[in-house]
GROMACS .gro file of C-alpha atoms in nm:
model
  143
    1MET     CA    1   1.106   1.332   1.153
    2ARG     CA    2   0.773   1.255   0.985
    3TYR     CA    3   0.777   0.971   0.734
    4PHE     CA    4   0.515   0.844   0.494
    5THR     CA    5   0.398   0.490   0.577
    6VAL     CA    6   0.583   0.340   0.283
    7GLU     CA    7   0.904   0.503   0.409
    8VAL     CA    8   0.848   0.364   0.760
    9LEU     CA    9   0.806   0.014   0.620
   10GLU     CA   10   1.107   0.044   0.391
   11LYS     CA   11   1.333   0.185   0.664
   12ALA     CA   12   1.221  -0.076   0.918
   13ASN     CA   13   1.278  -0.352   0.666
   14LEU     CA   14   1.637  -0.240   0.610
   15ILE     CA   15   1.726  -0.258   0.980
   16GLU     CA   16   1.902  -0.591   1.024
   17ASN     CA   17   1.922  -0.585   1.403
   18GLU     CA   18   1.586  -0.709   1.532
   19GLN     CA   19   1.584  -0.500   1.851
   20GLU     CA   20   1.674  -0.183   1.660
   21ARG     CA   21   1.394  -0.263   1.412
   22VAL     CA   22   1.149  -0.301   1.703
   23GLU     CA   23   1.258   0.030   1.854
   24PHE     CA   24   1.221   0.206   1.521
   25LEU     CA   25   0.874   0.062   1.458
   26LYS     CA   26   0.755   0.149   1.810
   27LYS     CA   27   0.767   0.514   1.703
   28TYR     CA   28   0.514   0.450   1.424
   29ILE     CA   29   0.316   0.137   1.513
   30ASN     CA   30   0.026   0.335   1.661
   31GLN     CA   31  -0.036   0.518   1.334
   32ARG     CA   32  -0.345   0.368   1.174
   33PRO     CA   33  -0.203   0.361   0.816
   34VAL     CA   34   0.099   0.159   0.938
   35GLN     CA   35  -0.131  -0.080   1.125
   36ILE     CA   36  -0.353  -0.128   0.820
   37ALA     CA   37  -0.058  -0.203   0.593
   38LEU     CA   38   0.094  -0.461   0.828
   39ALA     CA   39  -0.243  -0.616   0.910
   40SER     CA   40  -0.323  -0.643   0.539
   41PHE     CA   41  -0.018  -0.862   0.494
   42HIS     CA   42  -0.059  -1.077   0.804
   43ASN     CA   43  -0.422  -1.091   0.922
   44PRO     CA   44  -0.591  -1.385   0.743
   45ASN     CA   45  -0.933  -1.232   0.817
   46ILE     CA   46  -0.857  -0.935   0.595
   47GLN     CA   47  -0.949  -1.045   0.245
   48PHE     CA   48  -0.952  -0.798  -0.040
   49PHE     CA   49  -1.134  -0.839  -0.370
   50LYS     CA   50  -0.992  -1.098  -0.606
   51HIS     CA   51  -0.821  -0.948  -0.906
   52ARG     CA   52  -0.671  -1.165  -1.173
   53GLY     CA   53  -0.349  -1.054  -1.333
   54GLN     CA   54  -0.180  -0.719  -1.310
   55PHE     CA   55  -0.343  -0.387  -1.234
   56GLU     CA   56  -0.311  -0.164  -1.537
   57TYR     CA   57  -0.259   0.196  -1.442
   58VAL     CA   58  -0.051   0.496  -1.540
   59ASN     CA   59   0.145   0.637  -1.252
   60LYS     CA   60   0.154   1.015  -1.274
   61PHE     CA   61   0.357   1.072  -0.957
   62PRO     CA   62   0.686   0.884  -0.958
   63THR     CA   63   0.815   1.070  -0.651
   64LEU     CA   64   0.673   1.041  -0.302
   65GLY     CA   65   0.506   1.360  -0.182
   66LEU     CA   66   0.430   1.518  -0.520
   67SER     CA   67   0.067   1.407  -0.536
   68ASP     CA   68  -0.219   1.574  -0.353
   69ASN     CA   69  -0.324   1.225  -0.248
   70ASN     CA   70  -0.126   0.966  -0.055
   71TYR     CA   71  -0.153   0.626   0.108
   72GLU     CA   72  -0.233   0.787   0.444
   73ASN     CA   73  -0.555   0.925   0.294
   74ILE     CA   74  -0.641   0.612   0.100
   75SER     CA   75  -0.585   0.382   0.399
   76LYS     CA   76  -0.904   0.529   0.548
   77LYS     CA   77  -1.096   0.391   0.248
   78MET     CA   78  -0.941   0.045   0.220
   79TYR     CA   79  -1.268  -0.104   0.350
   80LEU     CA   80  -1.409  -0.036   0.003
   81PHE     CA   81  -1.186  -0.307  -0.138
   82LEU     CA   82  -1.266  -0.583   0.109
   83GLU     CA   83  -1.411  -0.894  -0.045
   84SER     CA   84  -1.712  -0.862   0.186
   85THR     CA   85  -1.797  -0.504   0.081
   86ASP     CA   86  -2.120  -0.495  -0.116
   87ILE     CA   87  -1.980  -0.316  -0.420
   88PRO     CA   88  -1.962  -0.475  -0.766
   89LEU     CA   89  -1.615  -0.607  -0.854
   90GLU     CA   90  -1.584  -0.385  -1.161
   91LYS     CA   91  -1.651  -0.075  -0.952
   92LYS     CA   92  -1.395  -0.184  -0.689
   93GLU     CA   93  -1.135  -0.241  -0.957
   94LYS     CA   94  -1.199   0.094  -1.123
   95GLN     CA   95  -1.181   0.285  -0.793
   96PHE     CA   96  -0.866   0.097  -0.693
   97VAL     CA   97  -0.697   0.187  -1.023
   98ASN     CA   98  -0.801   0.550  -0.969
   99PHE     CA   99  -0.630   0.539  -0.630
  100LEU     CA  100  -0.319   0.380  -0.780
  101GLU     CA  101  -0.298   0.660  -1.033
  102SER     CA  102  -0.335   0.928  -0.767
  103VAL     CA  103  -0.038   0.834  -0.545
  104SER     CA  104   0.337   0.792  -0.584
  105GLN     CA  105   0.480   0.482  -0.749
  106LYS     CA  106   0.601   0.343  -0.414
  107GLU     CA  107   0.260   0.393  -0.256
  108ALA     CA  108   0.087   0.232  -0.555
  109GLU     CA  109   0.315  -0.070  -0.519
  110LEU     CA  110   0.234  -0.086  -0.147
  111LEU     CA  111  -0.141  -0.082  -0.221
  112VAL     CA  112  -0.112  -0.356  -0.484
  113ASN     CA  113   0.095  -0.569  -0.248
  114MET     CA  114  -0.160  -0.520   0.030
  115VAL     CA  115  -0.452  -0.627  -0.190
  116LYS     CA  116  -0.258  -0.927  -0.318
  117LYS     CA  117  -0.131  -1.010   0.035
  118ASN     CA  118   0.223  -1.007  -0.098
  119ASN     CA  119   0.453  -0.877   0.175
  120PRO     CA  120   0.768  -0.735   0.013
  121TYR     CA  121   0.919  -0.647   0.352
  122LYS     CA  122   1.095  -0.970   0.448
  123ASN     CA  123   1.217  -0.834   0.785
  124LEU     CA  124   0.856  -0.746   0.874
  125ASN     CA  125   0.730  -1.101   0.835
  126LYS     CA  126   0.445  -1.256   1.032
  127ASN     CA  127   0.675  -1.413   1.292
  128PHE     CA  128   0.840  -1.078   1.365
  129ILE     CA  129   0.506  -0.897   1.390
  130LYS     CA  130   0.355  -1.172   1.605
  131LYS     CA  131   0.652  -1.168   1.841
  132HIS     CA  132   0.679  -0.792   1.887
  133PHE     CA  133   0.348  -0.636   1.779
  134ASN     CA  134   0.094  -0.916   1.817
  135ASN     CA  135  -0.199  -0.672   1.842
  136ILE     CA  136  -0.146  -0.587   1.473
  137LEU     CA  137  -0.275  -0.934   1.385
  138ASP     CA  138  -0.611  -0.831   1.534
  139VAL     CA  139  -0.643  -0.504   1.344
  140GLU     CA  140  -0.951  -0.489   1.128
  141ILE     CA  141  -1.028  -0.264   0.837
  142THR     CA  142  -1.359  -0.090   0.894
  143ARG     CA  143  -1.543   0.212   0.770
   0.00000   0.00000   0.00000
C-alpha cells in the first residue's frame, strides 16, 4: 500500500515494538521525502530560516489527499527555506505560508515541525534513527 510521508511517520511512531518499527520503516526509508523529514528533525546541519511565533495560515484542505499539492512535492523545494539560502526572510516566510495553505492539515503540521526542528514522533527519536538508520543523519537538503 502507498502511504503519504506523514502517514508513514505516524504509523511508524505508533508501533511500540522497536524491531517491528524498523521493519515497517525499511519499506519507506529510501523515499526522499521520508529522508528529508527525518533528517530535518535530527541533522544539526540542517537549519531552516528563523521564524518567531506561530505561522498564520488558513488551511483549505483538512483531509489528506484532497489537495493538488502535497508534502511529497514540497519536499523537493525545502532547500528554499534553509537559513543559508540567499532569499530575503520575508519572501521565505510568504512562500512557506503559501505551501502550508496548499497541503492537508497534517502535512502543514509536519512542515511547521520540520522548520522548527520539533519532532512530534517520539518513537522516531534521534537515538532510534541513529541506531537503525544512521545514514539519515547525513542526509542534506539540496536543490
